[in-house]
XYZ file of C-alpha atoms in Angstrom:
540
model
C -70.886 -106.943 -44.557
C -72.059 -110.452 -43.769
C -75.052 -112.605 -42.893
C -74.398 -112.438 -39.166
C -77.086 -114.223 -37.157
C -78.847 -115.152 -40.391
C -76.159 -117.790 -40.899
C -77.973 -119.858 -38.275
C -81.234 -119.405 -40.189
C -79.790 -120.825 -43.408
C -77.786 -123.590 -41.735
C -80.890 -124.658 -39.826
C -82.855 -124.780 -43.087
C -80.119 -126.865 -44.724
C -80.462 -129.364 -41.890
C -84.275 -129.400 -42.035
C -84.145 -129.866 -45.809
C -81.562 -132.636 -45.525
C -83.812 -134.465 -43.052
C -86.980 -133.973 -45.197
C -88.686 -131.704 -42.652
C -89.042 -128.969 -45.262
C -88.576 -128.446 -48.975
C -86.168 -125.849 -50.298
C -86.299 -123.170 -53.000
C -82.640 -122.339 -53.773
C -83.250 -119.308 -55.988
C -85.621 -117.610 -53.533
C -83.280 -118.320 -50.621
C -80.298 -116.969 -52.567
C -82.266 -113.815 -53.354
C -83.054 -113.424 -49.659
C -79.380 -113.863 -48.771
C -78.452 -111.241 -51.388
C -80.943 -108.866 -49.804
C -79.309 -109.438 -46.423
C -75.798 -108.944 -47.874
C -76.607 -105.758 -49.786
C -74.393 -102.960 -48.356
C -76.329 -100.192 -46.646
C -74.399 -97.287 -45.145
C -76.934 -95.685 -42.846
C -77.915 -97.186 -39.503
C -81.557 -96.342 -40.209
C -81.422 -98.241 -43.492
C -79.941 -101.295 -41.800
C -82.656 -101.127 -39.144
C -85.353 -101.008 -41.819
C -83.763 -103.980 -43.558
C -83.774 -106.066 -40.389
C -87.373 -105.114 -39.693
C -88.237 -106.211 -43.224
C -86.062 -109.322 -43.111
C -87.736 -110.846 -40.049
C -91.238 -111.283 -41.553
C -89.686 -112.096 -44.948
C -87.588 -114.851 -43.369
C -90.622 -116.324 -41.632
C -92.625 -116.181 -44.856
C -89.796 -117.848 -46.803
C -89.534 -120.602 -44.205
C -93.279 -121.213 -44.472
C -92.956 -121.246 -48.268
C -90.213 -123.870 -47.984
C -92.259 -125.976 -45.569
C -94.787 -128.689 -46.404
C -97.550 -126.781 -44.624
C -100.737 -125.935 -46.554
C -100.549 -122.885 -48.826
C -101.632 -119.639 -47.210
C -104.537 -119.401 -49.677
C -105.877 -122.710 -48.392
C -105.562 -121.564 -44.790
C -107.564 -118.448 -45.645
C -110.212 -120.592 -47.339
C -110.435 -122.700 -44.191
C -110.349 -119.760 -41.780
C -114.009 -120.108 -40.822
C -113.570 -123.798 -40.061
C -110.390 -123.247 -38.061
C -112.078 -120.494 -36.080
C -114.246 -123.218 -34.574
C -111.285 -125.207 -33.225
C -111.332 -125.438 -29.447
C -108.401 -123.863 -27.538
C -107.389 -127.315 -26.309
C -107.169 -128.665 -29.851
C -105.157 -125.659 -31.049
C -102.738 -126.200 -28.167
C -102.461 -129.886 -29.063
C -101.723 -129.078 -32.706
C -99.034 -126.604 -31.690
C -97.389 -129.223 -29.513
C -97.081 -131.632 -32.420
C -94.633 -129.302 -34.153
C -92.278 -129.571 -31.196
C -89.699 -132.330 -31.652
C -87.119 -132.479 -28.876
C -84.440 -134.026 -31.092
C -84.878 -131.420 -33.809
C -84.784 -128.575 -31.293
C -81.621 -130.045 -29.788
C -79.925 -130.159 -33.196
C -80.984 -126.577 -33.959
C -79.509 -125.411 -30.649
C -76.325 -127.300 -31.510
C -76.204 -125.598 -34.923
C -76.513 -122.220 -33.229
C -73.742 -123.015 -30.734
C -71.331 -124.455 -33.307
C -71.952 -121.514 -35.639
C -71.109 -119.060 -32.864
C -67.862 -120.906 -32.163
C -66.745 -121.479 -35.753
C -67.613 -117.954 -36.864
C -64.519 -116.809 -34.962
C -62.321 -118.858 -37.295
C -64.320 -119.309 -40.531
C -66.300 -117.095 -42.843
C -69.583 -118.931 -42.282
C -71.488 -116.451 -44.449
C -69.219 -117.173 -47.395
C -69.813 -120.933 -47.035
C -73.581 -120.427 -46.781
C -73.659 -118.161 -49.837
C -71.498 -120.546 -51.851
C -73.819 -123.414 -50.940
C -76.879 -121.444 -52.064
C -75.191 -120.492 -55.365
C -74.190 -124.112 -56.028
C -77.752 -125.284 -55.306
C -79.172 -122.738 -57.762
C -76.703 -123.810 -60.446
C -77.422 -127.466 -59.764
C -81.190 -127.028 -60.084
C -80.793 -124.958 -63.239
C -78.673 -127.642 -64.877
C -81.143 -130.338 -63.857
C -84.039 -128.407 -65.350
C -82.109 -128.089 -68.592
C -81.691 -131.860 -68.686
C -77.975 -131.962 -67.924
C -77.020 -135.338 -66.451
C -75.706 -134.915 -62.912
C -73.584 -137.241 -60.746
C -75.568 -139.468 -58.396
C -73.846 -138.058 -55.318
C -75.701 -134.762 -55.615
C -77.687 -132.961 -52.975
C -80.708 -134.089 -54.960
C -79.746 -137.756 -55.005
C -82.350 -140.142 -56.354
C -80.989 -143.347 -54.872
C -83.377 -145.427 -52.807
C -80.556 -146.027 -50.348
C -80.138 -142.284 -49.786
C -83.855 -141.865 -49.188
C -83.968 -144.743 -46.711
C -80.938 -143.372 -44.913
C -82.511 -139.956 -44.513
C -80.316 -137.962 -46.886
C -81.451 -135.089 -49.081
C -84.961 -135.290 -50.590
C -84.756 -136.739 -54.053
C -85.686 -134.470 -56.918
C -86.751 -135.428 -60.404
C -83.585 -135.427 -62.454
C -84.477 -133.126 -65.316
C -87.000 -130.821 -66.861
C -87.738 -133.545 -69.389
C -88.591 -135.828 -66.493
C -90.981 -133.210 -65.121
C -92.729 -133.130 -68.460
C -92.858 -136.915 -68.688
C -94.490 -137.186 -65.270
C -97.032 -134.554 -66.289
C -97.744 -136.657 -69.369
C -98.114 -139.817 -67.265
C -100.648 -138.066 -65.038
C -102.598 -136.619 -67.950
C -102.698 -139.998 -69.665
C -103.895 -141.598 -66.430
C -106.906 -139.293 -66.214
C -107.681 -139.712 -69.913
C -107.759 -143.487 -69.529
C -109.776 -143.300 -66.316
C -112.425 -141.204 -68.085
C -113.104 -144.164 -70.394
C -113.819 -146.646 -67.607
C -117.268 -147.396 -66.233
C -119.255 -150.112 -64.471
C -122.962 -150.490 -65.279
C -125.193 -152.205 -62.756
C -127.450 -155.001 -63.981
C -131.101 -154.454 -63.151
C -132.173 -157.574 -61.206
C -134.910 -159.752 -62.633
C -138.230 -160.036 -60.869
C -137.213 -163.513 -59.704
C -133.911 -162.362 -58.193
C -133.632 -162.392 -54.407
C -133.516 -158.798 -53.122
C -130.749 -157.586 -50.831
C -129.478 -154.353 -49.306
C -126.136 -152.578 -49.731
C -124.620 -150.683 -46.811
C -121.536 -148.495 -47.292
C -119.559 -147.844 -44.093
C -117.505 -144.735 -44.825
C -115.015 -144.214 -42.003
C -113.083 -141.009 -41.537
C -109.411 -141.335 -40.538
C -108.447 -144.998 -40.869
C -105.587 -146.396 -42.967
C -103.504 -149.550 -42.904
C -100.677 -147.457 -41.493
C -102.891 -146.352 -38.595
C -103.926 -149.949 -37.933
C -100.337 -151.165 -37.920
C -99.202 -148.299 -35.719
C -101.887 -149.015 -33.118
C -101.451 -152.802 -33.306
C -105.041 -153.335 -34.489
C -104.429 -154.561 -38.040
C -105.488 -158.075 -36.965
C -108.677 -157.031 -35.174
C -111.365 -159.778 -35.456
C -113.613 -157.406 -37.429
C -111.529 -157.911 -40.571
C -111.972 -161.689 -40.379
C -115.727 -161.235 -40.787
C -115.359 -159.871 -44.321
C -115.349 -162.094 -47.383
C -113.144 -159.763 -49.436
C -110.322 -157.687 -48.001
C -108.468 -155.194 -50.194
C -104.951 -154.596 -48.890
C -103.920 -152.105 -51.586
C -106.989 -149.886 -51.921
C -106.266 -146.206 -52.644
C -108.863 -143.742 -51.369
C -107.192 -141.126 -53.629
C -107.660 -138.183 -51.265
C -106.690 -137.277 -47.709
C -109.699 -135.053 -46.976
C -113.300 -136.036 -46.286
C -115.065 -133.931 -48.910
C -113.271 -135.166 -52.024
C -113.003 -138.725 -50.659
C -116.773 -138.797 -50.192
C -117.463 -137.515 -53.688
C -115.087 -140.124 -55.080
C -116.997 -142.925 -53.359
C -120.325 -141.518 -54.490
C -118.973 -141.437 -58.065
C -117.572 -144.955 -57.852
C -119.136 -146.326 -61.036
C -116.714 -144.401 -63.260
C -112.939 -144.129 -63.395
C -111.087 -141.693 -61.188
C -111.452 -137.995 -62.162
C -108.956 -135.272 -61.270
C -109.606 -133.198 -58.161
C -110.783 -130.314 -60.339
C -113.197 -132.460 -62.348
C -114.479 -134.016 -59.148
C -116.263 -130.760 -58.365
C -117.795 -130.409 -61.810
C -121.103 -132.069 -62.660
C -120.276 -135.519 -63.995
C -122.148 -137.870 -66.313
C -125.240 -139.373 -64.717
C -123.877 -142.889 -65.055
C -120.979 -142.010 -62.738
C -123.065 -141.478 -59.605
C -123.158 -144.584 -57.444
C -126.525 -144.101 -55.797
C -128.234 -143.004 -59.003
C -126.985 -146.210 -60.620
C -128.189 -148.249 -57.662
C -131.574 -146.517 -57.901
C -131.846 -147.602 -61.533
C -131.108 -151.145 -60.354
C -134.060 -150.942 -57.956
C -132.431 -149.724 -54.729
C -133.960 -146.982 -52.592
C -131.444 -144.549 -51.079
C -130.931 -143.989 -47.363
C -128.443 -141.932 -45.360
C -127.082 -142.142 -41.813
C -124.351 -140.196 -40.000
C -123.067 -140.213 -36.433
C -122.709 -136.412 -36.577
C -124.748 -133.467 -37.819
C -122.775 -133.034 -41.048
C -122.307 -129.287 -40.640
C -118.501 -129.089 -40.660
C -117.158 -127.947 -44.023
C -120.641 -128.430 -45.482
C -120.289 -132.224 -45.406
C -123.999 -132.993 -45.670
C -124.287 -130.662 -48.667
C -121.369 -132.472 -50.306
C -123.148 -135.810 -49.896
C -126.539 -134.616 -51.086
C -125.521 -132.201 -53.835
C -122.131 -133.251 -55.180
C -122.749 -136.935 -54.492
C -126.361 -136.880 -55.742
C -127.580 -138.780 -52.684
C -130.945 -137.202 -52.002
C -131.966 -138.660 -48.657
C -132.635 -137.361 -45.151
C -130.250 -138.629 -42.458
C -131.524 -140.985 -39.772
C -132.505 -139.011 -36.667
C -129.920 -138.903 -33.881
C -132.401 -137.856 -31.172
C -131.880 -139.821 -27.992
C -128.678 -141.515 -29.128
C -125.757 -141.353 -26.721
C -123.085 -138.707 -27.344
C -119.831 -140.648 -27.114
C -117.397 -137.895 -28.159
C -117.090 -134.189 -28.804
C -115.473 -132.931 -31.970
C -112.727 -130.289 -32.170
C -115.473 -127.657 -32.492
C -117.416 -129.175 -29.564
C -120.163 -130.590 -31.784
C -121.589 -133.980 -30.687
C -120.442 -137.304 -32.108
C -122.856 -140.119 -31.420
C -122.273 -143.760 -30.540
C -121.697 -145.745 -33.761
C -123.350 -148.973 -32.666
C -126.459 -147.166 -31.487
C -126.797 -145.219 -34.748
C -126.338 -148.328 -36.876
C -128.726 -150.314 -34.670
C -131.383 -147.629 -35.082
C -130.942 -147.730 -38.847
C -131.186 -151.535 -38.880
C -134.345 -151.496 -36.739
C -135.943 -148.966 -39.077
C -134.869 -151.049 -42.051
C -136.527 -154.110 -40.508
C -139.805 -152.209 -40.391
C -139.522 -150.921 -43.958
C -141.312 -152.589 -46.863
C -138.706 -151.471 -49.444
C -137.410 -154.577 -51.247
C -133.928 -153.167 -51.825
C -132.133 -150.371 -49.996
C -128.710 -148.790 -50.521
C -127.452 -146.854 -47.497
C -124.489 -144.559 -46.976
C -123.218 -144.367 -43.386
C -120.510 -141.917 -42.375
C -118.688 -141.859 -39.049
C -116.156 -139.330 -37.747
C -115.412 -141.148 -34.486
C -111.710 -141.319 -35.409
C -111.311 -137.725 -36.574
C -108.394 -135.704 -35.282
C -109.340 -133.371 -32.453
C -112.088 -135.578 -31.004
C -112.216 -136.154 -27.276
C -114.073 -138.844 -25.363
C -116.910 -137.548 -23.222
C -116.560 -140.002 -20.329
C -114.834 -143.161 -19.210
C -111.250 -144.324 -19.770
C -109.352 -141.948 -22.029
C -111.596 -138.934 -21.475
C -108.618 -137.062 -20.036
C -106.451 -137.751 -23.087
C -105.907 -135.527 -26.109
C -107.078 -136.751 -29.497
C -103.732 -138.197 -30.563
C -103.354 -140.275 -27.429
C -107.007 -141.366 -27.393
C -106.935 -142.516 -31.029
C -106.067 -146.169 -30.233
C -108.935 -146.303 -27.722
C -111.382 -144.741 -30.158
C -110.231 -147.030 -32.940
C -110.663 -150.179 -30.872
C -114.121 -149.021 -29.789
C -115.174 -148.376 -33.387
C -113.872 -151.722 -34.630
C -115.668 -153.465 -31.745
C -118.887 -151.616 -32.604
C -118.687 -152.563 -36.272
C -118.028 -156.195 -35.407
C -121.027 -156.205 -33.058
C -123.165 -154.605 -35.755
C -122.224 -157.259 -38.320
C -123.327 -159.883 -35.802
C -126.639 -158.029 -35.492
C -127.091 -158.078 -39.263
C -126.398 -161.799 -39.326
C -128.914 -162.381 -36.532
C -131.556 -160.239 -38.256
C -131.787 -162.586 -41.229
C -131.483 -159.729 -43.700
C -129.704 -160.238 -46.993
C -127.030 -157.544 -47.077
C -123.774 -156.560 -48.726
C -121.685 -154.476 -46.308
C -118.904 -152.423 -47.895
C -116.233 -150.926 -45.644
C -114.395 -148.012 -47.285
C -112.441 -145.515 -45.152
C -112.219 -141.955 -46.482
C -108.512 -141.611 -45.682
C -106.109 -142.275 -42.856
C -105.574 -140.282 -39.682
C -101.826 -139.816 -40.289
C -101.578 -140.823 -36.666
C -97.804 -141.101 -36.655
C -96.962 -138.556 -39.344
C -93.757 -138.684 -41.350
C -90.777 -136.479 -42.113
C -92.843 -134.151 -44.303
C -95.998 -133.891 -42.201
C -96.637 -133.867 -38.476
C -99.106 -136.336 -37.004
C -102.628 -135.441 -38.091
C -101.579 -133.214 -41.006
C -102.987 -134.544 -44.299
C -102.241 -131.822 -46.830
C -100.087 -134.253 -48.820
C -102.060 -137.431 -49.706
C -99.190 -139.820 -49.078
C -99.574 -143.592 -49.508
C -99.529 -144.004 -45.722
C -102.695 -141.881 -45.588
C -104.630 -143.039 -48.656
C -103.955 -146.789 -48.540
C -106.994 -147.899 -46.582
C -108.546 -151.232 -45.497
C -111.507 -151.652 -47.857
C -113.583 -154.804 -47.447
C -116.845 -156.476 -48.491
C -119.043 -158.794 -46.427
C -121.889 -160.754 -48.025
C -124.416 -161.611 -45.310
C -127.566 -163.675 -45.701
C -129.615 -166.296 -43.878
C -128.372 -169.705 -44.959
C -125.865 -168.222 -47.390
C -122.672 -170.253 -47.606
C -119.258 -169.052 -48.696
C -117.033 -171.327 -50.740
C -113.466 -171.274 -49.517
C -111.749 -168.768 -47.282
C -111.650 -165.002 -47.190
C -110.014 -163.551 -50.300
C -107.283 -160.972 -49.658
C -106.729 -158.946 -52.796
C -103.336 -157.232 -53.021
C -103.788 -155.622 -56.440
C -103.740 -151.797 -56.688
C -107.425 -150.851 -56.786
C -109.738 -147.973 -56.029
C -113.465 -147.203 -56.084
C -114.204 -148.815 -59.441
C -113.318 -152.173 -57.859
C -116.152 -151.729 -55.345
C -118.647 -151.114 -58.145
C -117.314 -154.170 -59.973
C -117.913 -156.417 -56.940
C -121.468 -155.114 -56.507
C -122.160 -155.741 -60.186
C -120.851 -159.297 -59.870
C -123.220 -159.894 -56.955
C -126.142 -158.501 -58.961
C -125.273 -160.602 -61.987
C -124.831 -163.808 -60.051
C -127.969 -163.497 -57.877
C -125.888 -165.134 -55.159
C -128.550 -164.681 -52.503
C -130.896 -166.726 -54.683
C -128.379 -169.508 -55.280
C -127.560 -169.860 -51.580
C -123.769 -169.904 -51.991
C -120.975 -167.829 -53.450
C -117.286 -167.935 -54.156
C -115.567 -164.646 -53.184
C -112.766 -165.377 -55.636
C -115.285 -165.130 -58.475
C -116.282 -161.653 -57.318
C -112.800 -160.303 -58.009
C -112.272 -161.932 -61.386
C -111.332 -159.308 -63.978
C -111.220 -156.771 -61.178
C -110.384 -153.300 -62.577
C -107.023 -152.181 -61.226
C -106.092 -148.533 -60.740
C -102.617 -147.029 -60.654
C -101.750 -145.061 -57.529
C -102.646 -141.400 -57.916
C -103.826 -139.398 -54.906
C -104.798 -135.758 -55.129
C -105.935 -132.853 -53.024
C -106.410 -129.307 -54.205
C -103.027 -128.271 -55.610
C -101.246 -131.441 -54.454
C -100.661 -134.712 -56.326
C -98.830 -137.856 -55.251
C -98.233 -140.451 -57.972
C -96.503 -143.813 -58.117
C -94.315 -144.113 -61.203
C -92.349 -147.344 -61.405
C -91.310 -148.094 -57.831
C -91.081 -144.469 -56.672
C -93.619 -141.978 -55.405
C -93.536 -138.440 -56.772
C -95.064 -135.300 -55.326
C -96.173 -132.188 -57.198
C -97.252 -129.123 -55.286
C -99.210 -126.401 -57.028
C -97.003 -124.332 -59.308
C -93.888 -126.399 -58.629
C -91.926 -129.226 -60.225
C -92.203 -132.879 -59.286
C -89.981 -134.184 -56.499
C -89.565 -137.706 -55.255
C -91.629 -138.287 -52.138
C -89.399 -139.669 -49.388
C -91.122 -142.647 -47.810
C -89.106 -142.688 -44.603
C -89.369 -143.633 -40.966
C -92.065 -141.989 -38.780
C -91.549 -138.421 -37.702
C -93.200 -138.663 -34.302
C -93.084 -141.224 -31.520
C -96.058 -143.242 -30.296
C -99.079 -141.193 -29.196
């Protein structure tokens, strides 16, 4: 009786857990080990057990991993069915880490050698039992020594030791209370737009909603100092997009005049005063919509029009160059050409005030360039090229707006990051966990007008903010009639700016900053400390 080859399975999981590549459920793993150790006399019975153990072991490993829950994969089955074979192959390759594979081979070899002298199965079982006891004591609030497998020290996390767990069941409850209180307070917050007087100078508002761009992506690609960011009057360095998927991030922007709702409440009908474009309409702005894609994937256009209450028809893409192909081979059009078409149509429109939502997926994972340099590269390796092209296009477009003489407020708000380098818990491109590296995005505001002068330099705001801050800035511009006065001070626009604590949420997943530590709660599980560690993958 013994674990046999399954010793390698458990030792490998200990290593992966220690290095943050997976989570670990001690009780479930101990139960699996007990199943493997249960004495069975007949050869047929042992054969049945092994046949059962193989899929059970794979399922338990998946359960321990940070991969999306199986239920979510089933929900997304139709979308994933559209992935091209090349993209599926690329995704599979991202799970392969030469160093990790080398260590796993070493574990296998050392286990084979030491098993001749040591009872490896006994050591594995004892470790599992001690982990179960440890977790049980923690959940009962028993104070444990700091040198535990669930150490909470920042030094341990930085050094790559075991993932930190919340110390006690009481702590779990307190974090739940912190989160609940956060949403209760957010529900009380709101920004109301001032209806401009008849004498106020009209202007437009353009929201540039970019898929897959975070500060971490910019730093990784060396483009954090691109000249585009110098053209903005306000730059938010600590803006939390609060989600790592396009659908919820879009709804959050389109409900920016109220505090941050939970993911669940995001998909319920909210108060009318919470919808950004409805509020802008009441302030005299007509609504317009432009995309550089057809909006079909995951029902994106329906999300914008129905959940976001933005009832407008997208600008036609007929005749605009196809610059990329998405992971499902759908066309992605040239950003500068789409924006230029919108601006030309706006120049011909008699509407005094227009609010426009523009969405681009030029940086989305799985895209491939149609022609030119980089067309032979996969999406991960072409990301820096696509990012530079997009930033260049946006800079050129801002110059066009300046040359047009239009009075315009341009708001840059990425949906979420690309997770281009990944981390210990998620491979590059995986965004199931809305980590700070994914949801801290470069939001910015440019105030453009003929003859309009800015007082002072660009204001870089480092306070923790989210969508309500954008609504606040727009309200300050409306109140001050800055296009009528001919000058503005960007520092005045961020006075009394509403700050928002860091909470990011997807379906079944929450990441929250409490004190100086980030905590993660997966659906149906306790809080654990999120290890903010070095990148998991090398450069693309």
